[in-house]
Structures are given as C-alpha cells and as structure tokens.
mmCIF file of C-alpha atoms in Angstrom:
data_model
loop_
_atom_site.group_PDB
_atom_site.id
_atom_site.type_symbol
_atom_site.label_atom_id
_atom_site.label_comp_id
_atom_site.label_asym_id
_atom_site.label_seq_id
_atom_site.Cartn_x
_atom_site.Cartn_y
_atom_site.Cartn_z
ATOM 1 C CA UNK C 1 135.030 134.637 -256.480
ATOM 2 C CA UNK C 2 133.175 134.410 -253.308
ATOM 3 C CA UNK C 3 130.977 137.389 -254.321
ATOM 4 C CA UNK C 4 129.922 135.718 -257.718
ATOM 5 C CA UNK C 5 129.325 132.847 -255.304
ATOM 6 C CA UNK C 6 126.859 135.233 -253.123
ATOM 7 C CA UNK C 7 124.952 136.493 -256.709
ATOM 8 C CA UNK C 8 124.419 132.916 -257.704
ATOM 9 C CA UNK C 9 123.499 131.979 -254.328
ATOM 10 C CA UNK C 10 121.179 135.404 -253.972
ATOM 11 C CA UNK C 11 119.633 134.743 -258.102
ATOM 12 C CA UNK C 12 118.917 130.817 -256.954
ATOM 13 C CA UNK C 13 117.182 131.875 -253.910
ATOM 14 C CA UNK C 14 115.130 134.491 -255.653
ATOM 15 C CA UNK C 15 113.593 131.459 -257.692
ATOM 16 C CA UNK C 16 112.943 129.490 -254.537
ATOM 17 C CA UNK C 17 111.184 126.752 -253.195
ATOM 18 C CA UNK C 18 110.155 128.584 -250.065
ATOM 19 C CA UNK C 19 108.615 131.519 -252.926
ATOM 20 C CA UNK C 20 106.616 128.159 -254.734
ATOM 21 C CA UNK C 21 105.225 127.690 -252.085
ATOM 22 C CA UNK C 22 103.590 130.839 -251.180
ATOM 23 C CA UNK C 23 102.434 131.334 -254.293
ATOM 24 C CA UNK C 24 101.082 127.766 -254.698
ATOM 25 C CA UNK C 25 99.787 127.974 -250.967
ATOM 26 C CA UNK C 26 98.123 131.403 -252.168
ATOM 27 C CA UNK C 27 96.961 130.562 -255.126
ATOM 28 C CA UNK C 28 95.442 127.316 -253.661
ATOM 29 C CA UNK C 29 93.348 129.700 -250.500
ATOM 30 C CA UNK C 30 91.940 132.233 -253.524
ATOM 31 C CA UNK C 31 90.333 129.553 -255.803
ATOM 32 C CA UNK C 32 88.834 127.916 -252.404
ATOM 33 C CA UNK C 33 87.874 131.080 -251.307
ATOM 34 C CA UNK C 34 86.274 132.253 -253.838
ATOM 35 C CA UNK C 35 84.722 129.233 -254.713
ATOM 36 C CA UNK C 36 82.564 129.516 -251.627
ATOM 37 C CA UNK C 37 81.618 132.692 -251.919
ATOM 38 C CA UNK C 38 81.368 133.270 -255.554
ATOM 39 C CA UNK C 39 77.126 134.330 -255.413
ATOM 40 C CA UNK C 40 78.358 136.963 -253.685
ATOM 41 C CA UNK C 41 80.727 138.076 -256.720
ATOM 42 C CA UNK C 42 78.130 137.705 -259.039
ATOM 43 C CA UNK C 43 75.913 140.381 -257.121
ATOM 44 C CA UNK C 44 78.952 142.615 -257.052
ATOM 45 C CA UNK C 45 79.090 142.711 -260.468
ATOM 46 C CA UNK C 46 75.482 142.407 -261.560
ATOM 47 C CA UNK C 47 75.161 145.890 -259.332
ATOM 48 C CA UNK C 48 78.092 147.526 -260.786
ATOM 49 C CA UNK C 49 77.729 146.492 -264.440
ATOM 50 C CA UNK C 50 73.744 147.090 -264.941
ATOM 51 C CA UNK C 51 72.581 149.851 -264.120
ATOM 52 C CA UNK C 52 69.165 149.599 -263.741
ATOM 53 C CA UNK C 53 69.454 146.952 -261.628
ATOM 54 C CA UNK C 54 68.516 148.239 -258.102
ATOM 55 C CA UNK C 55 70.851 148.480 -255.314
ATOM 56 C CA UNK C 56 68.997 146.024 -252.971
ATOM 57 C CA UNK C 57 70.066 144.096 -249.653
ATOM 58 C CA UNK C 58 72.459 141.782 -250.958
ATOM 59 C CA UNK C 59 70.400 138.530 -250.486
ATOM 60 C CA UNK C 60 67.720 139.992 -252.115
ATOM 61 C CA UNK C 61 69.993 140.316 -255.352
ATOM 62 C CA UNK C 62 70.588 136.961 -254.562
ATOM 63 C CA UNK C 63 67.120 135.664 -254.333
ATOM 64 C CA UNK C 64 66.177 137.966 -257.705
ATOM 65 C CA UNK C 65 68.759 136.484 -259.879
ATOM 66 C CA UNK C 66 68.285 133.031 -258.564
ATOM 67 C CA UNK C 67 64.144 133.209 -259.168
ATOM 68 C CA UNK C 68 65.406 134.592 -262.831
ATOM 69 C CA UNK C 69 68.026 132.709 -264.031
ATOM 70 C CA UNK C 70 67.700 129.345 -261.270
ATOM 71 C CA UNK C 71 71.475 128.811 -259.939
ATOM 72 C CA UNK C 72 73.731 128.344 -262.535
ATOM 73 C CA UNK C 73 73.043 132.368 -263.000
ATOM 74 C CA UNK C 74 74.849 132.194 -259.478
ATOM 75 C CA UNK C 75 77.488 130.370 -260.524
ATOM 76 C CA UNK C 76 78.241 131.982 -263.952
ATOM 77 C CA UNK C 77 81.388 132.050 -265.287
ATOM 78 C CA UNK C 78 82.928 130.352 -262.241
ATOM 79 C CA UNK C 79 85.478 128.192 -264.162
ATOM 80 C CA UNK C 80 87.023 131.163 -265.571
ATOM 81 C CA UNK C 81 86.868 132.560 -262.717
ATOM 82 C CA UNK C 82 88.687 130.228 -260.617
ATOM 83 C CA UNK C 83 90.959 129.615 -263.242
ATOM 84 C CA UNK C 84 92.065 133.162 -263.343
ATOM 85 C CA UNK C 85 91.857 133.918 -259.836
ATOM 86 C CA UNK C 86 94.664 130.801 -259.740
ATOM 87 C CA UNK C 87 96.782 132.050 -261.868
ATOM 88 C CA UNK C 88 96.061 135.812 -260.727
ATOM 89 C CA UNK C 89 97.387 134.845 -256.841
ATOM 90 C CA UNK C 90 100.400 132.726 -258.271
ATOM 91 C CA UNK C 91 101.645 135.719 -259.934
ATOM 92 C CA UNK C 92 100.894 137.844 -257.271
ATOM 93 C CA UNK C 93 102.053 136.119 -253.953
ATOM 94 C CA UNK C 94 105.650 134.648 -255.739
ATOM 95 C CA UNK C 95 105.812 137.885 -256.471
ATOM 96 C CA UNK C 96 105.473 139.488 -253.334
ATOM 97 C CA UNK C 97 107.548 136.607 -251.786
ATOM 98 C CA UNK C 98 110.405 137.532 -254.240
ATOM 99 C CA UNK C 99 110.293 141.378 -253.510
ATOM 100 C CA UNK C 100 110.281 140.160 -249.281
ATOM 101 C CA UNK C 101 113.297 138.087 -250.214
ATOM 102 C CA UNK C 102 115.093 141.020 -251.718
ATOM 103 C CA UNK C 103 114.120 142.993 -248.369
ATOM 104 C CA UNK C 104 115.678 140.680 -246.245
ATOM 105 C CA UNK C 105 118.497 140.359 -248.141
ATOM 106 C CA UNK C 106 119.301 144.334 -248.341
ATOM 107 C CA UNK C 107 118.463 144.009 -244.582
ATOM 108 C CA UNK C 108 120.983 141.034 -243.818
ATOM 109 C CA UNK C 109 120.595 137.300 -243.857
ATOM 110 C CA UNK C 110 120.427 134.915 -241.065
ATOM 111 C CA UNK C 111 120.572 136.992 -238.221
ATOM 112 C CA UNK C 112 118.137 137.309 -235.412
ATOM 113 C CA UNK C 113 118.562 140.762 -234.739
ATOM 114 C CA UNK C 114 118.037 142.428 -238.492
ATOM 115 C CA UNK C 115 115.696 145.231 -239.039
ATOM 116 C CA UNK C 116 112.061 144.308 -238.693
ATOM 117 C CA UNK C 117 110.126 144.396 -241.974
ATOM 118 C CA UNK C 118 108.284 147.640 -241.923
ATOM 119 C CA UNK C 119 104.550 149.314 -243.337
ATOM 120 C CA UNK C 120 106.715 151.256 -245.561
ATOM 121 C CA UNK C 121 107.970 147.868 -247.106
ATOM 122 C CA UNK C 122 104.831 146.212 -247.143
ATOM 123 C CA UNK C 123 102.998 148.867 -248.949
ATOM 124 C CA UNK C 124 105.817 149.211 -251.143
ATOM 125 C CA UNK C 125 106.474 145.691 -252.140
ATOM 126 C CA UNK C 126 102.618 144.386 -252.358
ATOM 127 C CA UNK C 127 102.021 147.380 -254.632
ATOM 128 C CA UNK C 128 104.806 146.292 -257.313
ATOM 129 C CA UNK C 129 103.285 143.013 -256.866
ATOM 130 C CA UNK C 130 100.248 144.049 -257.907
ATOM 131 C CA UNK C 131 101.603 145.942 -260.616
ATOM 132 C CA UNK C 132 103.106 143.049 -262.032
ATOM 133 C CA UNK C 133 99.498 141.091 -261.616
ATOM 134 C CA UNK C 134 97.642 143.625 -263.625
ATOM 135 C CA UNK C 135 100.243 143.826 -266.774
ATOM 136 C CA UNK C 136 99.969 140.097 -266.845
ATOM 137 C CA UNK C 137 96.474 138.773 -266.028
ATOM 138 C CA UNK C 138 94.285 141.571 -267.195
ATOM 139 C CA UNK C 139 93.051 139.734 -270.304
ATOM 140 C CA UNK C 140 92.093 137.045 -268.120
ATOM 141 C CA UNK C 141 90.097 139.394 -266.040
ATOM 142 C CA UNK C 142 88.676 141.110 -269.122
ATOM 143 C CA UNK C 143 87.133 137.571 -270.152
ATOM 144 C CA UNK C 144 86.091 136.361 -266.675
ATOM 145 C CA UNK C 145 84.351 140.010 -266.404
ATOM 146 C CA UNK C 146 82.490 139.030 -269.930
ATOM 147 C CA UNK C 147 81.524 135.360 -269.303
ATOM 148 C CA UNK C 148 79.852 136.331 -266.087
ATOM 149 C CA UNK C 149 77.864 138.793 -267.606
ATOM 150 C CA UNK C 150 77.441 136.461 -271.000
ATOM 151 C CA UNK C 151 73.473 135.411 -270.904
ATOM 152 C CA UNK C 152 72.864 137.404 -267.501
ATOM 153 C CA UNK C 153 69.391 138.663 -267.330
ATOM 154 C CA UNK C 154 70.528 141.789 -267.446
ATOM 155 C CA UNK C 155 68.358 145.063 -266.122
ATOM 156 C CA UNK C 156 69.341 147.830 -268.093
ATOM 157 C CA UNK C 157 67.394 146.813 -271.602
ATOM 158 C CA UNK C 158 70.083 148.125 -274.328
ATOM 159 C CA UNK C 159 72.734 146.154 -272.834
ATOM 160 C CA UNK C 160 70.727 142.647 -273.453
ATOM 161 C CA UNK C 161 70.069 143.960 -277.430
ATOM 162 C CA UNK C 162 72.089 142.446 -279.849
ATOM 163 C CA UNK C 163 73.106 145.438 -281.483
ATOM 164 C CA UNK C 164 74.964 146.691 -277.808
ATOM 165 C CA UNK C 165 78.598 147.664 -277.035
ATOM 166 C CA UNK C 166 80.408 148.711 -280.728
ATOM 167 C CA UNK C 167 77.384 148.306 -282.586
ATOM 168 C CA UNK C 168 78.270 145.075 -283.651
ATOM 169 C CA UNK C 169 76.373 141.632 -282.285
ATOM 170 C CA UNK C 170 77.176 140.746 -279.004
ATOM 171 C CA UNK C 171 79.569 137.728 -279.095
ATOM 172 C CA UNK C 172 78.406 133.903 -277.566
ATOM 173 C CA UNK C 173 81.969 132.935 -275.753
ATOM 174 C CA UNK C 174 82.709 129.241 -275.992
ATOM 175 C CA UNK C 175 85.194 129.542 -272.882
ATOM 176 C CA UNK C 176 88.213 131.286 -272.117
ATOM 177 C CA UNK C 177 90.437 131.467 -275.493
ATOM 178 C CA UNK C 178 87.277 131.925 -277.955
ATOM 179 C CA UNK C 179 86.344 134.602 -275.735
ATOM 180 C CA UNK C 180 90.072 136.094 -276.332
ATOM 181 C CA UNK C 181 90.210 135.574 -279.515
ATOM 182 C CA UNK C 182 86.511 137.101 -280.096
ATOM 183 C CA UNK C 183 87.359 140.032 -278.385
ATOM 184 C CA UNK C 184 90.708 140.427 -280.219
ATOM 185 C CA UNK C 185 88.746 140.156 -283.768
ATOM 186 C CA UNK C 186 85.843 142.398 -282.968
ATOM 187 C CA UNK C 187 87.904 144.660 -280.290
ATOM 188 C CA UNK C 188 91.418 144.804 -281.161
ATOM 189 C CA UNK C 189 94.215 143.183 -279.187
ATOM 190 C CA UNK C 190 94.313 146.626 -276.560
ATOM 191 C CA UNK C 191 91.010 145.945 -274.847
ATOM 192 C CA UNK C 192 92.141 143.002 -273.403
ATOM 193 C CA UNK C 193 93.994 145.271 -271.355
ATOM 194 C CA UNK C 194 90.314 147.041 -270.715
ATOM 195 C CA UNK C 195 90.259 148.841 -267.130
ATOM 196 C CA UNK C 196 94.206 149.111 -267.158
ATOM 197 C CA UNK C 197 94.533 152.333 -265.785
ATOM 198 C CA UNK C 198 92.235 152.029 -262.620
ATOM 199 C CA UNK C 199 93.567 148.303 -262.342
ATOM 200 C CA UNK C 200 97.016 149.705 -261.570
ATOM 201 C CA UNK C 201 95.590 152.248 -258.907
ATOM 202 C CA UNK C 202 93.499 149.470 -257.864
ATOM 203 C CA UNK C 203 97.201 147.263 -256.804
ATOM 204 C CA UNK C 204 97.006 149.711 -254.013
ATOM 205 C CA UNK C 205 94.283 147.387 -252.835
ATOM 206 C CA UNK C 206 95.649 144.623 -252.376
ATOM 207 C CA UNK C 207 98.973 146.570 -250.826
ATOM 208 C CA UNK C 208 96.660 148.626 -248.487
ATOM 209 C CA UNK C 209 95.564 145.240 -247.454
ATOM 210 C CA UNK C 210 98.418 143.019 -246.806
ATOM 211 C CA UNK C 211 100.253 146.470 -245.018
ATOM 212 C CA UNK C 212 97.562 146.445 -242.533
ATOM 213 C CA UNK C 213 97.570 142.824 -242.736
ATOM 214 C CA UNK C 214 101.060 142.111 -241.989
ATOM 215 C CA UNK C 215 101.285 144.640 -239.500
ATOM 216 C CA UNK C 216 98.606 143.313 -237.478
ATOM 217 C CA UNK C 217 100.275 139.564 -237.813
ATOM 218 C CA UNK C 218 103.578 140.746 -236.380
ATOM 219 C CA UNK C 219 101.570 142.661 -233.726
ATOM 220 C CA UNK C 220 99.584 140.092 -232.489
ATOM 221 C CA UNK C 221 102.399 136.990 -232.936
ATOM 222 C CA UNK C 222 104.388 139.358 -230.544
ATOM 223 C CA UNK C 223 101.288 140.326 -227.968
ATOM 224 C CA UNK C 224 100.388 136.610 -227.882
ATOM 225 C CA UNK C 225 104.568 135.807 -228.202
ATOM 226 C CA UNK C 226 103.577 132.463 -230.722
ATOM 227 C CA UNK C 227 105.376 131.917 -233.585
ATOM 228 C CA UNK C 228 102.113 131.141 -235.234
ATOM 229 C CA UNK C 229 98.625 132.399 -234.880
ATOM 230 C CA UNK C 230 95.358 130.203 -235.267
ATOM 231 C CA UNK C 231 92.922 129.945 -238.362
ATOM 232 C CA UNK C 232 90.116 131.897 -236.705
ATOM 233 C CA UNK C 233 92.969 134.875 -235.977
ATOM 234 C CA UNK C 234 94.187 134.838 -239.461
ATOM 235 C CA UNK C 235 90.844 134.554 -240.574
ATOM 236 C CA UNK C 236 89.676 138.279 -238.586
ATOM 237 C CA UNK C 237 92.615 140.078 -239.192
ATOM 238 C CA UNK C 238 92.068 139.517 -243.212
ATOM 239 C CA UNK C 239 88.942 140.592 -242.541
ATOM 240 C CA UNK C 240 89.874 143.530 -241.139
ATOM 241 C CA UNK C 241 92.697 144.355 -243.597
ATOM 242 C CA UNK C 242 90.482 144.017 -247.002
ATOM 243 C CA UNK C 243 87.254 145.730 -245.294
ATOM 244 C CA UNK C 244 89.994 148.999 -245.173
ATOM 245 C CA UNK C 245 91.373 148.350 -248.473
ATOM 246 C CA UNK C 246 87.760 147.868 -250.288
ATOM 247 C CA UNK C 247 86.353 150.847 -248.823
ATOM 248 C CA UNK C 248 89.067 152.778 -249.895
ATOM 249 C CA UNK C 249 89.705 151.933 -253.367
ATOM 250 C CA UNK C 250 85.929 150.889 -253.987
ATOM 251 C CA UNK C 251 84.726 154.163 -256.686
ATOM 252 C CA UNK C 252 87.945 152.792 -258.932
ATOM 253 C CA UNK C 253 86.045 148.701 -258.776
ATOM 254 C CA UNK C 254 82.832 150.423 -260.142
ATOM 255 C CA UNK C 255 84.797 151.904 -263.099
ATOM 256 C CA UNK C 256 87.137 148.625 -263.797
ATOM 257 C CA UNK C 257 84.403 146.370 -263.580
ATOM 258 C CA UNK C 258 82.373 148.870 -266.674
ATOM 259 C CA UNK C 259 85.642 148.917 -268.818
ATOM 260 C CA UNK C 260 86.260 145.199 -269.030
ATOM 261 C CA UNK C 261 82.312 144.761 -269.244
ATOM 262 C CA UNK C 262 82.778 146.693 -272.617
ATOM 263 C CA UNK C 263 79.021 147.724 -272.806
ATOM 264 C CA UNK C 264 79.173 151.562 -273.077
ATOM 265 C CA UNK C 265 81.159 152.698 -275.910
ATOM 266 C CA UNK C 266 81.118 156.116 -274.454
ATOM 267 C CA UNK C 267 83.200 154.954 -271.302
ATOM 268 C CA UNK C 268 85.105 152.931 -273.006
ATOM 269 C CA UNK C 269 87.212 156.128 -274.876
ATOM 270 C CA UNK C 270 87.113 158.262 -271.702
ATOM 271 C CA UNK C 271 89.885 159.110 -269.496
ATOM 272 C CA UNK C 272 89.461 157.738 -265.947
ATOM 273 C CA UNK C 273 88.916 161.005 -264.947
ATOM 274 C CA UNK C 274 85.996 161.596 -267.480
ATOM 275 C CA UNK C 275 84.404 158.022 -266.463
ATOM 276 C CA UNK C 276 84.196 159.033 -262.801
ATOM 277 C CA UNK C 277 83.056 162.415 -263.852
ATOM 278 C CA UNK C 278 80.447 160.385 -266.166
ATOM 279 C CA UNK C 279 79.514 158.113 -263.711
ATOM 280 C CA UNK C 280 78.588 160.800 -261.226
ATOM 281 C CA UNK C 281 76.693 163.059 -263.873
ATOM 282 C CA UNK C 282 74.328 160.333 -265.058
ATOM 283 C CA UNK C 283 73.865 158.168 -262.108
ATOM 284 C CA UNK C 284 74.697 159.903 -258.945
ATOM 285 C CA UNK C 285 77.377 160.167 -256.838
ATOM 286 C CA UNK C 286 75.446 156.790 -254.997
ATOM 287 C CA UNK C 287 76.554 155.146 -258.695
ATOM 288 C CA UNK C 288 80.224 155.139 -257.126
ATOM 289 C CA UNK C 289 79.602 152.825 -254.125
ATOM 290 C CA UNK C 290 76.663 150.775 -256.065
ATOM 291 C CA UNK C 291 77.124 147.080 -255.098
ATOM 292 C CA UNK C 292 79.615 148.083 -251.661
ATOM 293 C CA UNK C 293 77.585 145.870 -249.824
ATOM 294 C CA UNK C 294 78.137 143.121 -251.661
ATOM 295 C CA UNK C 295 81.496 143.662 -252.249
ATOM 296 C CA UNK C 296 82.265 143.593 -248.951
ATOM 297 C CA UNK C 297 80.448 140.604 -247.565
ATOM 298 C CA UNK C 298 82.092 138.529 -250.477
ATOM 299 C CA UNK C 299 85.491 139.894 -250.826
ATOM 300 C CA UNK C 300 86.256 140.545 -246.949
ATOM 301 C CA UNK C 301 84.638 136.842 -246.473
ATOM 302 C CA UNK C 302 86.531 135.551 -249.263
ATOM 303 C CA UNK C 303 90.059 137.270 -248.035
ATOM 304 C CA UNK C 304 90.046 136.219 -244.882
ATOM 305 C CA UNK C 305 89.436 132.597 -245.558
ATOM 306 C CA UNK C 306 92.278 132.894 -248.277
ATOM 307 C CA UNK C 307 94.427 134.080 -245.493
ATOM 308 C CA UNK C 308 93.872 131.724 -243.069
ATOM 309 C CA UNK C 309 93.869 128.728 -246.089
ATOM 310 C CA UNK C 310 97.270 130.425 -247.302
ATOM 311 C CA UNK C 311 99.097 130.749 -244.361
ATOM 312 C CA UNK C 312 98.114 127.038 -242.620
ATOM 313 C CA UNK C 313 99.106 125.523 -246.149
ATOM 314 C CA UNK C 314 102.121 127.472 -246.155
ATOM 315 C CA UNK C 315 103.208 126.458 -242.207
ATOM 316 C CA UNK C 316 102.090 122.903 -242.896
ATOM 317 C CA UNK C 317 104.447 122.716 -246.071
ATOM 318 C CA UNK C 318 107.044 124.238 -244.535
ATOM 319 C CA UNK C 319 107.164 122.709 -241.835
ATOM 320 C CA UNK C 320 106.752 118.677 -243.001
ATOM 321 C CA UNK C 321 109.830 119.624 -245.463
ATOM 322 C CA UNK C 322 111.607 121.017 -242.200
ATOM 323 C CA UNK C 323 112.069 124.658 -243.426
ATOM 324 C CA UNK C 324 110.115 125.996 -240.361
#
C-alpha cells in the first residue's frame, strides 16, 4: 500500500508546480530575450540562408538590411518568432525539470547529504530534453524560418523568383497556420519536420550548454558559499556556456537553417552528410561558419539574459509561495 502511495506521490510530483514554474519562468526569459535581440537573429539567418549575401561585420548587415527594407525587415517574422520560442522553452525547461526530478528521486529525496547532480546528468538529461523539443516544435520552427525570410530582400537572385524552391510559386504566408497549412498542400505534411536530422544533433546544444552551465552555477554558489548568485553572474556564466555550445555545434545551424528555408531543392533530398559535403563543394569550407559572428553576439547575448530572467523569476516565485 505504502509503495502505491510513493508512485502516486512520485507521478503527482512529476507534474509539479515547482516544474510549471521553470518552464513558465523559462519560457517567459526566451521571448524577452529574444525580443531584444531579435536584429541580431535576422542577420544570422539572412547570412546563412542567402548566399550571396556577403559575410560582413555584423552591424553592417544590420545597417544594409535596414537602408533596404527600413526596420520592420529587422523585425520580420518576430511574432512567430516569439510565439514559438514560448512554446519551444516551455517544452524544453518542464522537460528538463521533469528528467532533474527523476534524478533526484533515483538519488534519494529530502536528504542533505544525496549525491550531487553531476556533468554526466546534465548532459544527459538536457539532451533528451531537447530531443523531445525538436519532435514537437519543429513545424513551428519550419514556419518561423519561412516568415522571416517571406519578402526579405534577398541576395542570391533565384531565390527572390517566383518560380524558386519546387518549381512551384513561392507562397505569401498570412501567419502561422496558413503558413502550415501552405506548406502541407504544396510540401507534404514531412517537411514540416524540415532540418530534423541536424535538429536532433543540434539538442546537444542546448545540453552542451546548460552542462557547462550548471556546472559553473554549483561551482561558483559553493566558491562564493550563497545559495543564490546575482543577475550580472547568471548573466556571464550563460554567456560563457552558449559561446561553447554555438561554436561547437555551429556547421549543423548553417544546414538546419537551409532545410527549413526550403529554397534549394537539391539540399532538400540530401543526406546530412551530402548537404555538408554540398555546402563545402560549392561555397567553401568558410560557407560552414557563414553568419558565426552574428550568431554569437545574438544568441550568447540572448542566453545569458534568458538565464539570468529565468532563474530571478524562478527564485522570486518560489520563494513568495514559500517553496525556497
């Protein structure tokens, strides 16, 4: 009896109120985030998508697609963005607050003196979490990746014909579900789950990051001996995590971000292998890092102001509802 008790008790906890809100708390630091620096995620794809579109210094993308399209060219496709990106970080950091919960449980409840979480965990864990992020959100990604592009001045001249990707008109997206159910009509319902492959390597991103990220939190909270560290410490060491994570994964961004564009047919029926191998052949080895810059001013920027939204949300919560 008492262990059906401690499965109920162990199921109930699993769907938590402390797991809400991390993933509300999350969710909540992403859109913010990336809110403020979104220009920045519009060069980063502009320079991975188009590819005659030089590799400048970043603010001079900036300055060239503001002068060409004025700023809403900056700010295109924002509200699917931060819609997605909302939904994206739910799934992701309930999650990864489930599979911790699960840890601690294996590792024993309540006491002081359990096993310390370890790299191995974190690695582990945030990986299946991101897993679990791709398989669901893709097609949200897929249309985010196509209203962003949608009426871009684009560089490379075939790609702004309207006989492009498919040989079949390029589609005018009236918001998120037209856009899905354009792209299932013209597409077929399997490239909403365009850049699946690399997307799943790519969940070693985000675990690359919060390993180094959560290591560095324990290490400092016991070097300092706080229980909790300030914004401006949370705010370097995600800085420090994602710059580790981006440069590592970056090659597999380049080809994700081409696959849910959907211009090249060519890429589009290649093995990730083959588009790397494609990639390199036609553009250059240099093709591969195209846009790095960019990437990482906006999305080291961006996570470390998630972080240090996320976790003072999370320890303000917490602690008002006298869980902390």
């Amino acid at each position: 009896m008492e262990s059906d008790d401690g499965k109920s008790s162990s199921l109930s906890s699993l769907f938590s109120y402390s797991n809400l809100v991390h993933a509300v708390s999350g969710a909540t630091g992403s859109v913010i985030a990336i809110s403020v620096f979104y220009p920045l995620d519009t060069v980063r794809t502009r320079l991975q998508v188009d590819d005659h579109r030089h590799a400048k210094n970043t603010f001079l993308v900036l300055k060239e697609i503001l002068k060409e399209e004025g700023l809403p060219g900056l700010y295109r496709g924002w509200l699917s963005m931060a819609s997605t990106m909302f939904i994206s970080s739910y799934v992701y950091f309930y999650t990864y607050a489930s599979f911790q919960y699960c840890q601690h449980s294996l590792l024993g409840h309540g006491s002081k003196d359990k096993q310390s979480p370890t790299m191995l965990f974190d690695l582990l864990f945030a990986f299946l979490a991101g897993v679990v992020n791709v398989l669901v959100t893709t097609p949200l990604w897929v249309v985010n990746t196509r209203l962003k592009l949608q009426g871009a001045n684009l560089h490379t001249a075939h790609f702004n014909k309207k006989h492009g990707a498919f040989k079949s008109p390029r589609k005018h997206y009236n918001g998120i579900i037209d856009c899905i159910l354009k792209i299932i009509s013209a597409e077929g319902v399997g490239k909403l789950w365009g850049g699946t492959v690399p997307s799943i390597l790519l969940a070693t991103n985000p675990a690359i990051q919060f390993m180094i990220y959560e290591a560095l939190k324990r290490y400092f909270k016991r070097y300092m001996d706080v229980t909790e560290l300030s914004g401006l410490m949370y705010f370097i060491l995600g800085a420090v995590a994602k710059t580790a994570a981006t440069v590592i994964t970056y090659p597999l961004q380049v080809i994700q971000s081409r696959l849910r564009a959907g211009f090249a047919k060519e890429e589009n029926t290649q093995s990730l292998k083959q588009n790397i191998l494609h990639l390199i052949r036609t553009r250059g080895v240099g093709s591969l890092y195209k846009g790095l810059e960019a990437k990482l001013l906006q999305t080291v920027l961006t996570a470390a102001l998630m972080f240090a939204i996320y976790e003072k949300i999370a320890a303000f919560i917490f602690k008002i509802m006298g869980l902390q």
